[in-house]
Coordinates of C-alpha atoms and ligand atoms in Angstrom, one line a residue:
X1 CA -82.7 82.1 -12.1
X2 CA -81.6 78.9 -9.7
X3 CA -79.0 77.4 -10.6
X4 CA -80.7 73.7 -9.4
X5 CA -84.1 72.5 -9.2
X6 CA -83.6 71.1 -5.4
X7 CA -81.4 71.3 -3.1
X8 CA -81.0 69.0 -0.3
X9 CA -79.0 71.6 2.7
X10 CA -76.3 71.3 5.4
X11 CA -77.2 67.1 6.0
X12 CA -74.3 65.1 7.1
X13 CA -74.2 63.1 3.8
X14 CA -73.0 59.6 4.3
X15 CA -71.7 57.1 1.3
X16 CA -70.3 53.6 1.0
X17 CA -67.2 55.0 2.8
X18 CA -67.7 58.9 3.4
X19 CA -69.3 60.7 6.1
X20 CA -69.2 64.6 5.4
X21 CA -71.0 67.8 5.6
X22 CA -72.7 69.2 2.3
X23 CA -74.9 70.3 0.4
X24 CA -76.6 68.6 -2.3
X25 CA -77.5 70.4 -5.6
X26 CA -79.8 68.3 -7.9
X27 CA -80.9 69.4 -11.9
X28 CA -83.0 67.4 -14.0
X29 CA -83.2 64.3 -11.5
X30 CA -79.6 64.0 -11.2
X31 CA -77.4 65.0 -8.6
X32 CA -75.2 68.2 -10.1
X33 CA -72.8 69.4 -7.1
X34 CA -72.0 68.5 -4.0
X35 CA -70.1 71.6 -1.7
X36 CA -70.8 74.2 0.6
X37 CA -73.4 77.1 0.4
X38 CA -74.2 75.9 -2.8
X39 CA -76.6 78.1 -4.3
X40 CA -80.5 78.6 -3.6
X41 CA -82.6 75.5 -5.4
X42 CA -86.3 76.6 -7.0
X43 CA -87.3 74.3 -4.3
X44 CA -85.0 73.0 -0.9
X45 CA -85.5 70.7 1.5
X46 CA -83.4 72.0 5.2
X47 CA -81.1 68.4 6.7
X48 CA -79.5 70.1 9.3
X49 CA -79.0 67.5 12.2
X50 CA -79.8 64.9 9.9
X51 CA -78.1 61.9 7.6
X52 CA -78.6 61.9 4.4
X53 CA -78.2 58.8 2.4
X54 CA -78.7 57.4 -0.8
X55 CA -81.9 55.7 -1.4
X56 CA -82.0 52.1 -0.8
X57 CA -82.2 49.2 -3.2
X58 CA -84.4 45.9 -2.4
X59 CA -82.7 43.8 -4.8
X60 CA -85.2 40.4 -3.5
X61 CA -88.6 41.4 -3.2
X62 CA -91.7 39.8 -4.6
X63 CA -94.7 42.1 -5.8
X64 CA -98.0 41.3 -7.5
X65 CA -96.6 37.8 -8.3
X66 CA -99.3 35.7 -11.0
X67 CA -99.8 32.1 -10.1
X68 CA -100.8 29.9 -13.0
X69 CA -104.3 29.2 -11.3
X70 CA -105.2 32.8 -11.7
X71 CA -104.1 34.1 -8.0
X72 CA -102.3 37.7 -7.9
X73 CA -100.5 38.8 -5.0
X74 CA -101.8 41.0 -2.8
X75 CA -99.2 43.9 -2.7
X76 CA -99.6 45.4 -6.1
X77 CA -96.6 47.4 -7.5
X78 CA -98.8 50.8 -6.3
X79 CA -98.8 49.5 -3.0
X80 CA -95.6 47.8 -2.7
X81 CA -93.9 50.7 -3.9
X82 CA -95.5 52.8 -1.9
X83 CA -94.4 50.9 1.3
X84 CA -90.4 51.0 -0.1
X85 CA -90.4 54.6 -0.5
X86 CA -91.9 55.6 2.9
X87 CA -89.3 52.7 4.0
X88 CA -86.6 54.9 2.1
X89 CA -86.1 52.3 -0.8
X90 CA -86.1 54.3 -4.1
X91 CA -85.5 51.2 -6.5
X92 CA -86.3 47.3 -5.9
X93 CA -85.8 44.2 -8.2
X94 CA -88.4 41.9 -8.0
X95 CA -89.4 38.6 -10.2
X96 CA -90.7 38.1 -13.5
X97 CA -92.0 34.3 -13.0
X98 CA -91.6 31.2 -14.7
X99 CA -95.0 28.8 -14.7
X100 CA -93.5 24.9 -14.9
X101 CA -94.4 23.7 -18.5
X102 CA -94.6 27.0 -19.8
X103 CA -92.3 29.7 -21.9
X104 CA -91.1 32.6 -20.4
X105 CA -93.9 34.9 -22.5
X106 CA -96.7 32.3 -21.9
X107 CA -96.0 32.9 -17.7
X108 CA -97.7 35.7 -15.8
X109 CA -99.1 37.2 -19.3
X110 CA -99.2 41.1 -18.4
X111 CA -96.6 41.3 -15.5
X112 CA -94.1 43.7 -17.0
X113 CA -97.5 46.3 -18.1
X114 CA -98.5 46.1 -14.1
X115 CA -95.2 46.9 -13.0
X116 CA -95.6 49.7 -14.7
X117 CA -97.7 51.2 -11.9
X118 CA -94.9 51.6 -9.9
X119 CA -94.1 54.4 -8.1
X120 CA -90.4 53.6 -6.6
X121 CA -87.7 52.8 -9.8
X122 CA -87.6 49.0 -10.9
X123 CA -86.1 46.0 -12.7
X124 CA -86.6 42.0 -12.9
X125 CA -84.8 38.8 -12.0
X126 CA -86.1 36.1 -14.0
X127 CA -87.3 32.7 -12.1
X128 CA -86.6 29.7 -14.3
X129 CA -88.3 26.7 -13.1
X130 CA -88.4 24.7 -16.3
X131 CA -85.3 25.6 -18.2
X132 CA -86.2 24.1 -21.8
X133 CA -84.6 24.6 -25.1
X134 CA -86.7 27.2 -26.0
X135 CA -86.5 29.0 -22.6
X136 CA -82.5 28.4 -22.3
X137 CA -81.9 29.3 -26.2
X138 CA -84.2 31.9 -27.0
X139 CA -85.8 33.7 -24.4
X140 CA -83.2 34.4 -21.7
X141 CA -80.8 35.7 -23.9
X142 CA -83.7 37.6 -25.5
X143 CA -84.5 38.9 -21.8
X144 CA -80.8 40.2 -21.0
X145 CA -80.8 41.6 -23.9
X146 CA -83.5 44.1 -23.0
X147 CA -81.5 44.5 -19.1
X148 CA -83.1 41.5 -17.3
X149 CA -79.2 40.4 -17.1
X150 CA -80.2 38.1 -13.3
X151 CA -81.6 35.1 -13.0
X152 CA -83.1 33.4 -10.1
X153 CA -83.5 29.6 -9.4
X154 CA -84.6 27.6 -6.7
X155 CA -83.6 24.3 -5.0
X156 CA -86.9 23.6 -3.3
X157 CA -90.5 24.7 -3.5
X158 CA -92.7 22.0 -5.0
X159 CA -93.9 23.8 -8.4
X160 CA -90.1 25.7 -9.0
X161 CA -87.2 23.4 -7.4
X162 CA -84.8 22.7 -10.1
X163 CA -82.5 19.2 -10.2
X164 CA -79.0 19.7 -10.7
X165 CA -78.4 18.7 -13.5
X166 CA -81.1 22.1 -14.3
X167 CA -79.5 24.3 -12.5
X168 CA -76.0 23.3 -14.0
X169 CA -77.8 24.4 -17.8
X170 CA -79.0 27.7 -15.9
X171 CA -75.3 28.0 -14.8
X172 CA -74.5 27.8 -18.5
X173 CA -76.4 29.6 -20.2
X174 CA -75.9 32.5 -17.4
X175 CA -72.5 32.3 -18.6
X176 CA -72.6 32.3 -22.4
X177 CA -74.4 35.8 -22.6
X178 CA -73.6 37.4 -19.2
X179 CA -76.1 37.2 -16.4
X180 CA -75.8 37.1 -12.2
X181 CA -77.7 34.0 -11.1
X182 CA -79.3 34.1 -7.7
X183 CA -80.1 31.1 -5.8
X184 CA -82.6 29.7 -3.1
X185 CA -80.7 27.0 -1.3
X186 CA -82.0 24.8 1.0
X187 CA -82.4 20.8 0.3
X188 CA -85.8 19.7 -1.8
X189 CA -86.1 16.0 -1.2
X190 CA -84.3 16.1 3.0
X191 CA -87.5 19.1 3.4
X192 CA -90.0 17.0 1.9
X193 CA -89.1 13.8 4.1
X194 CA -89.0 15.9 6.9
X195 CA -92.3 16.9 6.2
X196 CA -94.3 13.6 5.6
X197 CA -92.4 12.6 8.9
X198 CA -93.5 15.5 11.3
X199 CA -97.5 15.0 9.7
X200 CA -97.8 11.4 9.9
X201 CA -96.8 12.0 13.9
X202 CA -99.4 14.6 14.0
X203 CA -96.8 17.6 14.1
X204 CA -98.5 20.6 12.5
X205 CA -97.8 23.7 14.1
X206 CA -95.9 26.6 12.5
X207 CA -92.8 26.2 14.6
X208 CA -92.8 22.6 12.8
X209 CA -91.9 24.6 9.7
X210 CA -88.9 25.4 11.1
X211 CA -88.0 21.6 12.3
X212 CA -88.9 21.1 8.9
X213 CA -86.2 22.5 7.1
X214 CA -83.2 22.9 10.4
X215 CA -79.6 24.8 9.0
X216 CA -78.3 21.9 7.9
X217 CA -80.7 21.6 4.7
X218 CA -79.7 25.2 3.7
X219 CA -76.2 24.7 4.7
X220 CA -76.1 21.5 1.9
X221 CA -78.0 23.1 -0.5
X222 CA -75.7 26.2 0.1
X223 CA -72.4 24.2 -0.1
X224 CA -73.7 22.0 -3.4
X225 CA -75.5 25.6 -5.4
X226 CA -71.1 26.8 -4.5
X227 CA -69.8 23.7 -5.4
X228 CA -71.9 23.9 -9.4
X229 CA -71.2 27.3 -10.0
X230 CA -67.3 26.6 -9.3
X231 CA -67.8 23.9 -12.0
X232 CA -69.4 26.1 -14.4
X233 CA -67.3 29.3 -13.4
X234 CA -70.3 31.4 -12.9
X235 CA -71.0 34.3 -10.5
X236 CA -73.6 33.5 -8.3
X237 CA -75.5 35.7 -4.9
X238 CA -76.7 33.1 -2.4
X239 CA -80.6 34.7 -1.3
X240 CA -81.2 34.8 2.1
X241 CA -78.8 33.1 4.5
X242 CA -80.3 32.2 7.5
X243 CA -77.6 31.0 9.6
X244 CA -74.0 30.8 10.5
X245 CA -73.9 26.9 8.7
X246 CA -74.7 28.7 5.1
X247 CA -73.0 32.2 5.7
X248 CA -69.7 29.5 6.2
X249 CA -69.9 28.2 3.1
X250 CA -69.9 31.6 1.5
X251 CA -67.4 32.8 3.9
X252 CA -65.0 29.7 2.3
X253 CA -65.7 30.4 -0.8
X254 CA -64.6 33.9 -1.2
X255 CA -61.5 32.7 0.4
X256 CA -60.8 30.6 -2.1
X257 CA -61.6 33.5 -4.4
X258 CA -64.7 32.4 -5.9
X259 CA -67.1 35.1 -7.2
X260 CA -69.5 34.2 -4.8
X261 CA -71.5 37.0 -2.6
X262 CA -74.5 36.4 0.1
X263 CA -77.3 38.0 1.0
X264 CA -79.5 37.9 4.7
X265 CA -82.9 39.8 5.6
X266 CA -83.9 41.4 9.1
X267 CA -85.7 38.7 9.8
X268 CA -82.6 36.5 10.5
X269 CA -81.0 39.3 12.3
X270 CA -84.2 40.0 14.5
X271 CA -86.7 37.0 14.8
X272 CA -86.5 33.5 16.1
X273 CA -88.3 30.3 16.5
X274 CA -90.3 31.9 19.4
X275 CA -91.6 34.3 16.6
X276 CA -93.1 30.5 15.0
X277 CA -94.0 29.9 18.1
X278 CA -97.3 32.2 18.9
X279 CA -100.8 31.9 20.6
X280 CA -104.0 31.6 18.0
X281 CA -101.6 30.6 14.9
X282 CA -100.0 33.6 15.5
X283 CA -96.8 32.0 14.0
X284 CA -98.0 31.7 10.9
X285 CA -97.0 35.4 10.3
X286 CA -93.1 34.4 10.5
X287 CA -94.0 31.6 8.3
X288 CA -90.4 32.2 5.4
X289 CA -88.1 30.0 4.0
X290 CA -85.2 29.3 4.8
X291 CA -87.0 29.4 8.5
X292 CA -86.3 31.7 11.2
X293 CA -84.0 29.7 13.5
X294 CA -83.2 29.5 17.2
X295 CA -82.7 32.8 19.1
X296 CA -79.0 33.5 19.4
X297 CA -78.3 32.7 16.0
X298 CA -79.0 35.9 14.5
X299 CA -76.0 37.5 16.6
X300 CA -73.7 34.8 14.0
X301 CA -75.2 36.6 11.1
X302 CA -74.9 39.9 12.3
X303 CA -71.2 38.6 12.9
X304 CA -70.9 37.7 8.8
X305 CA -72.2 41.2 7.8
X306 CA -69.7 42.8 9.9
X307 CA -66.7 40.2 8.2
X308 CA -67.9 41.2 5.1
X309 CA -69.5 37.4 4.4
X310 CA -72.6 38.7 3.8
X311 CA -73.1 41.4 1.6
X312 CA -76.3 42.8 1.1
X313 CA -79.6 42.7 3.0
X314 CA -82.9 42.7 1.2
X315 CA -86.5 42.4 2.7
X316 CA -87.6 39.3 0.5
X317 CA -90.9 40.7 1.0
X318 CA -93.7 38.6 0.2
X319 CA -96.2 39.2 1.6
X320 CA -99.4 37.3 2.7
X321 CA -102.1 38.4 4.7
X322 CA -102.8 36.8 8.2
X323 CA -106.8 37.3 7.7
X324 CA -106.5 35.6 4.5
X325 CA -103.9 33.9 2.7
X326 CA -101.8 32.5 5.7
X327 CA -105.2 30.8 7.1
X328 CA -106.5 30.2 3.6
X329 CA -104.1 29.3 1.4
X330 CA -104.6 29.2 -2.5
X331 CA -101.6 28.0 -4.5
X332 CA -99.0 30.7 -3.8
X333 CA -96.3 28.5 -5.2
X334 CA -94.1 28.7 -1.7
X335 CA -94.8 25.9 -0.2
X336 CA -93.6 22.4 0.1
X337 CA -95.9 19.1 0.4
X338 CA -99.8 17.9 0.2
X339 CA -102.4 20.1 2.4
X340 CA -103.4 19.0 5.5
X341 CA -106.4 20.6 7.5
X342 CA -106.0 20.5 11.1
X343 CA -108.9 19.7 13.9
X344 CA -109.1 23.8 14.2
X345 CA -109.6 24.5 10.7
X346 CA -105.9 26.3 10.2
X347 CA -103.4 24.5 7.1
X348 CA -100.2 22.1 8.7
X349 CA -97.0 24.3 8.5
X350 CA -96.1 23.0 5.1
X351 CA -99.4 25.0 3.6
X352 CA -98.3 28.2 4.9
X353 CA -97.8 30.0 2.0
X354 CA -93.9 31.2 2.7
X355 CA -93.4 35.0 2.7
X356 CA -93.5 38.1 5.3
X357 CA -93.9 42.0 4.1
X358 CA -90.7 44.1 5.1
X359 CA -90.2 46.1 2.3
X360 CA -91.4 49.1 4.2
X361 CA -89.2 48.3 7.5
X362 CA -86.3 46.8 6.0
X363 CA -84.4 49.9 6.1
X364 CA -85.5 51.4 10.0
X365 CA -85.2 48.2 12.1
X366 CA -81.8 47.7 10.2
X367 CA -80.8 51.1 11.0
X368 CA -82.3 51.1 14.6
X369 CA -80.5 47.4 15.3
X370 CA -77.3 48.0 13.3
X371 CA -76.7 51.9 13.4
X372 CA -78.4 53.0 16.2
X373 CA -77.4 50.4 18.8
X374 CA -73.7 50.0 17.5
X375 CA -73.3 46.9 15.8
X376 CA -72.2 48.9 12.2
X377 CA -71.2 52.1 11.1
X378 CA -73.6 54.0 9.0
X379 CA -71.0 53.4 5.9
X380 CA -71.7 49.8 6.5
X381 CA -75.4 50.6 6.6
X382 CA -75.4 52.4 3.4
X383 CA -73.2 49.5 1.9
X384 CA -75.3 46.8 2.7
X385 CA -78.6 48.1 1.7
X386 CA -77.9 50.2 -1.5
X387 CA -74.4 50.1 -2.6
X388 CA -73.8 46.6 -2.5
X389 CA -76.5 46.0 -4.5
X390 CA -76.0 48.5 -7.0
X391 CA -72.5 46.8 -7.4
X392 CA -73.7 43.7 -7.8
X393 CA -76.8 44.2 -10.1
X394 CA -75.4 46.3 -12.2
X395 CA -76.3 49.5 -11.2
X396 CA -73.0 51.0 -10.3
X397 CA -72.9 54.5 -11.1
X398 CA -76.7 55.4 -11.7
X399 CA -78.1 54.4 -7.7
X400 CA -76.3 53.1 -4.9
X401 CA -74.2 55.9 -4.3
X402 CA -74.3 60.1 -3.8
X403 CA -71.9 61.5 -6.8
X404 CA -72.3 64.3 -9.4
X405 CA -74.1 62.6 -12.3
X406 CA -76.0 59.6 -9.8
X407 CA -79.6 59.4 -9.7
X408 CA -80.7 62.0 -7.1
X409 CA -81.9 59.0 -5.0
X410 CA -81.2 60.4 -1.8
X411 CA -82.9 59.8 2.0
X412 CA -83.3 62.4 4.7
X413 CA -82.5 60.3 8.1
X414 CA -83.7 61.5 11.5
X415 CA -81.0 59.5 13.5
X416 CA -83.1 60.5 17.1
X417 CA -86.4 59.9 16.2
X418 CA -87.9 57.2 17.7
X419 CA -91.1 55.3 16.9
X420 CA -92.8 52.0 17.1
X421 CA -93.5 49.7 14.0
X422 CA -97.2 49.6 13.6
X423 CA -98.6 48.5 10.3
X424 CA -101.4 51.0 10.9
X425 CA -98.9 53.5 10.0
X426 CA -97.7 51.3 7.2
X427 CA -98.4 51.7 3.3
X428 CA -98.2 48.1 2.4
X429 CA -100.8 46.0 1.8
X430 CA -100.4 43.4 4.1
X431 CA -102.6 43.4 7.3
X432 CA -99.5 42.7 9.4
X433 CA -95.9 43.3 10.1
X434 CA -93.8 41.0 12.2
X435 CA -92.0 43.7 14.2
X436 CA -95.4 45.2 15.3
X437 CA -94.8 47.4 18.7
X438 CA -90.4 47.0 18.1
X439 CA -89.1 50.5 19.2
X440 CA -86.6 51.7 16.7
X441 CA -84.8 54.8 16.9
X442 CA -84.0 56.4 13.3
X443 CA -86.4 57.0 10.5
X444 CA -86.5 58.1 7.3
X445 CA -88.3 61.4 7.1
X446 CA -87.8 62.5 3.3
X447 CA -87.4 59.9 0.5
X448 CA -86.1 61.9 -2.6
X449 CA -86.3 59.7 -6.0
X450 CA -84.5 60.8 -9.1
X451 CA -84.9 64.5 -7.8
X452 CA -88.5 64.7 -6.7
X453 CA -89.7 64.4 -2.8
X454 CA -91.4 61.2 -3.1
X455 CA -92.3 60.5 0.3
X456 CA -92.0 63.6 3.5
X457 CA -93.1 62.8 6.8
X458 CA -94.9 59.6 5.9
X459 CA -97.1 61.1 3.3
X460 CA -96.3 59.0 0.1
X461 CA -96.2 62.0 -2.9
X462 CA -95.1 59.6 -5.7
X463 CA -97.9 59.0 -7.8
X464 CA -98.2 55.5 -9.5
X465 CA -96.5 55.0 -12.7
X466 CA -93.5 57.8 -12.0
X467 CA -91.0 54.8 -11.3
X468 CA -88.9 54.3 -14.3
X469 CA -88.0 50.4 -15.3
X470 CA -84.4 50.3 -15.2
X471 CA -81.9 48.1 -18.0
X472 CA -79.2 46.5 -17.0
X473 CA -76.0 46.5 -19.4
X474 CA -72.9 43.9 -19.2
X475 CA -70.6 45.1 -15.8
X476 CA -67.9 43.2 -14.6
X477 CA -68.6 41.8 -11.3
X478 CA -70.7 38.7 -13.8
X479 CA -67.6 38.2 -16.0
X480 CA -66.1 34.9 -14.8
X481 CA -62.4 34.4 -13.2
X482 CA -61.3 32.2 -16.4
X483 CA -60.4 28.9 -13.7
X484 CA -62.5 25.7 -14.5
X485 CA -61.4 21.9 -13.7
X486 CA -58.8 20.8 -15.8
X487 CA -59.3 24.0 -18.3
X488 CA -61.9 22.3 -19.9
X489 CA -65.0 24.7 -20.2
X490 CA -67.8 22.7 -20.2
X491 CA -70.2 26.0 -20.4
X492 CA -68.8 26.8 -23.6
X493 CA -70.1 23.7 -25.7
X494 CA -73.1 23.8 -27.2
Ligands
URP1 O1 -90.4 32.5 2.4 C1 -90.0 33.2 1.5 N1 -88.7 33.5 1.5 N2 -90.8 33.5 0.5 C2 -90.5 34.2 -0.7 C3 -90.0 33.3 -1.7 C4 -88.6 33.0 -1.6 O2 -88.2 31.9 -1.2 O3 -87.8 33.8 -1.9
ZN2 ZN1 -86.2 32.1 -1.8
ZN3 ZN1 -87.8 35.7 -2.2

C-alpha cells in the first residue's frame, strides 16, 4: 500500500529562509515528510527543474462585496477563487462589511453562506464603519470569538471613513479581547477639498484621481493611524502603502519598536500615473486608492520590501469591470465626493468606483519583477506573499510555510516559463487586467491545496465549495508591548 496519498518529487523546495532539494510526501491533506526518495504516493506530481513553494496567502482582497443598495460585486467567491488558485494563492482573507447605521448581523445578510462557494481556503476581516455600543460590545467580541480575530477600518471613503475619536474605540476594543486592526490611511477631509477644487476648475480625468489624493494625504493619515495605536498600545498592519512618504512612517515606527507592520500591492511596484493617464478613459482601469503615483516611485517601495519596512504584499483586488461599473458606477462604496457626468458621458475621477483585479497575477508579476529580474531572493518572495502573512494573521503553523504537519498548500513554479498577462487566459471575472501584454517570466504550473491538485496547467480542478473557512485563535504577534503614556491604560477602562 503507499505510504502517502501524493507526493510532490525532486522540486527545489523553497521556504521563508530555506532553499533545498526534496521530496514532499503529503497524507490526509497535510504534509507528512519531507526527504529524499521518499516512497511512491497513490498519486505524484514530477518538480524536477522546478520551485516549489508554499501556496500563497492574499490577506487584502475584496470578493462578492454587498452594498446596502442591493449591488453585489462582480467576482463571486467561485470566481475569485478560482483566479487565486490559478494565480497560486491557496487561502485569501477578504471582508465581512459593515453598512453605516447598521449592526454587524443586519450588514451584507448572507455573506458568510456565499463564501462558502469558495474554492481556495478562507477567512474575514471585519470592516467597522459605525462602531456603536452594540457593535463595539457585543458583536466584535462575538466575531473573534468564532476566529474573525482582524479588523479593518478606514480613514476615508465617504460611506466608511471613521473620525478619530472612532478609530481610537476600534483601537480599544481590538485590545480588550485580542484582535490585529488593519487600516486605510489616507486623509478624508484634505481628499474631499481636493476634490471640490479640481471639479469646480473643470478637472475630471482619471489621472485627477491621483492629484486628488498626492502622498502627502496618505503619509498624514499614515503618521496620525501610528501615532493612535501608540496611544492605545495596539498592533496595527498599515494596507497598502503607496509610497516612500507612508512606508517612512512605518519604517520609524518599528524603530522605535512599535508593533507596527505594512503592506504594498504590485500595483505600487509596477504602475504609475501614466497608467491614469490613458486614451478613451482608459485610465479608469488603474482607478485605486491610495493612487498610483509618479513613475520612479515604485523603485522606493521596492527599496522598503527589501529593508524589511514593508512586509507583505497583497493584491487588494477589487475588481470592477471597465464595460460596466468603471463607466457606470452604482454605489460601490469606494469613492469619495458627489457624481459628476462629464460632456462624454464617463463619471469625474471621484465616481470611479476604486479597485483593480490582481488576485490572479499577484503572485507572477511579483515573481517575474522581484525574483526573476533580481530585485529579491525567492525566500523573500515566499516571505512576503505567504509567510508573512500567515505570521501576522494568525496562521502560523497551518499555511505559510512547508513543514511536517502544515497544510499541504504547496505551488509547483516553472522559474523559465515565460508568458504574457492576458485576461483572456484569466479566471477572474473582471473583463480586464492592468498588466495586459506585461511579459513575465515564472509561472505557477500546479497549485496543490490542502493535498489535492487544485489548479495544473491553468485548468482550475477545485470545485466550488472545497475551500475550508479557516478560525483564527489568540497568537502573539496581537498581544501588546505593555508601554502606554504615563502607564495609564486608557484601553482598559470601560
Ligand atoms: O482602491 C481600492 N484600494 N479599492 C479597494 C478598497 C480599499 O481601499 O481597500
Ligand atoms: Zn483600502
Ligand atoms: Zn482593499
Amino acid at each position: 500500500m503507499a505510504e502517502f496519498d501524493l507526493v510532490v518529487r525532486g522540486g527545489t523546495v523553497g521556504t521563508a529562509y530555506d532553499l533545498f532539494e526534496a521530496d514532499i510526501g503529503i497524507v490526509d491533506g497535510k504534509i507528512d515528510a519531507i526527504g529524499r526518495n521518499l516512497a511512491r504516493g497513490k498519486e505524484e506530481v514530477d518538480a524536477k527543474g522546478k520551485l516549489v513553494l508554499p501556496g500563497g496567502i492574499d490577506s487584502h482582497c475584496h470578493i462578492e462585496e454587498m452594498s446596502p443598495g442591493g449591488g453585489v460585486q462582480e467576482e463571486s467567491f467561485a470566481s475569485g477563487s478560482a483566479a487565486a488558485l490559478a494565480g497560486g494563492t491557496t487561502s485569501f482573507i477578504c471582508f465581512l462589511q459593515q453598512w453605516k447605521g447598521h449592526t454587524l448581523t443586519e450588514s451584507a445578510p448572507g455573506y458568510a453562506e456565499r463564501a462558502r462557494q469558495s474554492r481556495a481556503d478562507y477567512s474575514f476581516h471585519q470592516i467597522i464603519t459605525d462602531p456603536m455600543p452594540e457593535v463595539l460590545e457585543k458583536e466584535v467580541p462575538a466575531l473573534i470569538a468564532k476566529g474573525v480575530r482582524s479588523l479593518k477600518v478606514f480613514l476615508t471613503y465617504d460611506p466608511l471613513q471613521l473620525t478619530d475619536a472612532q478609530y481610537l474605540e476600534v483601537l480599544a476594543t481590538a485590545r480588550r479581547h485580542g484582535a490585529m486592526v488593519t487600516v486605510h490611511c489616507e486623509n478624508f477631509d484634505a481628499i474631499s477639498w481636493r476634490i471640490e477644487k479640481l471639479l469646480a476648475a473643470g478637472l475630471t480625468d482619471p489621472l485627477q484621481h491621483a492629484w486628488a489624493r498626492p502622498p502627502l494625504v496618505e503619509r498624514e493619515a499614515t503618521h496620525r493611524a501610528i501615532a493612535l495605536a501608540e496611544l492605545v498600545d495596539q498592533p496595527i498592519q498599515v494596507f497598502h502603502v503607496s509610497c516612500e512618504e507612508a512606508a517612512g512612517e512605518v519604517a520609524r515606527a518599528k524603530a522605535r519598536g512599535l508593533k507596527v507592520w505594512g503592506e504594498t500591492c504590485p500595483q505600487y511596484l509596477t504602475l504609475s500615473h501614466e497608467d491614469l493617464d490613458q486614451p478613451d478613459f482608459g485610465g479608469a482601469k488603474a482607478v485605486c486608492s491610495p493612487a498610483l503615483r509618479e513613475k520612479g516611485e515604485s523603485e522606493r517601495v521596492w527599496a522598503r520590501i527589501k529593508d524589511g519596512t514593508l512586509d507583505i504584499v497583497t493584491s487588494d483586488h477589487c475588481g470592477f469591470s471597465f464595460a460596466t461599473a468603471k463607466r457606470n458606477p452604482g454605489s460601490s462604496g469606494y469613492g469619495q465626493g458627489g457624481a459628476v457626468q462629464r460632456a462624454d458621458g464617463m463619471p469625474a475621477f471621484n465616481a470611479i468606483p476604486n479597485g483593480m483585479p490582481g488576485i490572479e497575477t499577484r503572485l507572477p508579476v511579483l515573481f517575474s519583477e522581484g525574483v526573476s529580474k533580481g530585485r529579491i531572493s525567492i525566500n523573500a518572495f515566499v516571505r512576503i506573499t505567504s509567510a508573512n502573512a500567515a505570521r501576522l494573521f494568525g496562521l502560523q503553523g497551518r499555511k505559510g510555510t512547508i513543514a511536517p504537519g502544515a497544510d499541504a498548500d504547496l505551488v509547483v513554479w516553472d522559474p523559465q516559463m515565460e508568458r504574457k498577462v492576458e485576461v483572456a487566459r484569466m479566471h477572474q471575472a473582471i473583463d480586464y487586467t492592468p498588466w495586459e501584454g506585461l511579459d513575465v517570466k515564472g509561472w505557477p504550473v500546479v497549485t496543490i491545496r490542502r493535498g489535492e491538485i487544485a489548479v495544473r496547467d491553468n485548468e482550475v480542478i477545485a470545485a466550488p465549495g472545497s475551500g475550508s473557512f479557516l478560525p483564527r485563535g489568540p497568537y502573539d504577534v496581537i498581544k501588546p508591548t505593555g508601554t502606554v503614556p504615563d502607564g495609564f491604560d486608557a484601553a482598559s477602562v470601560t
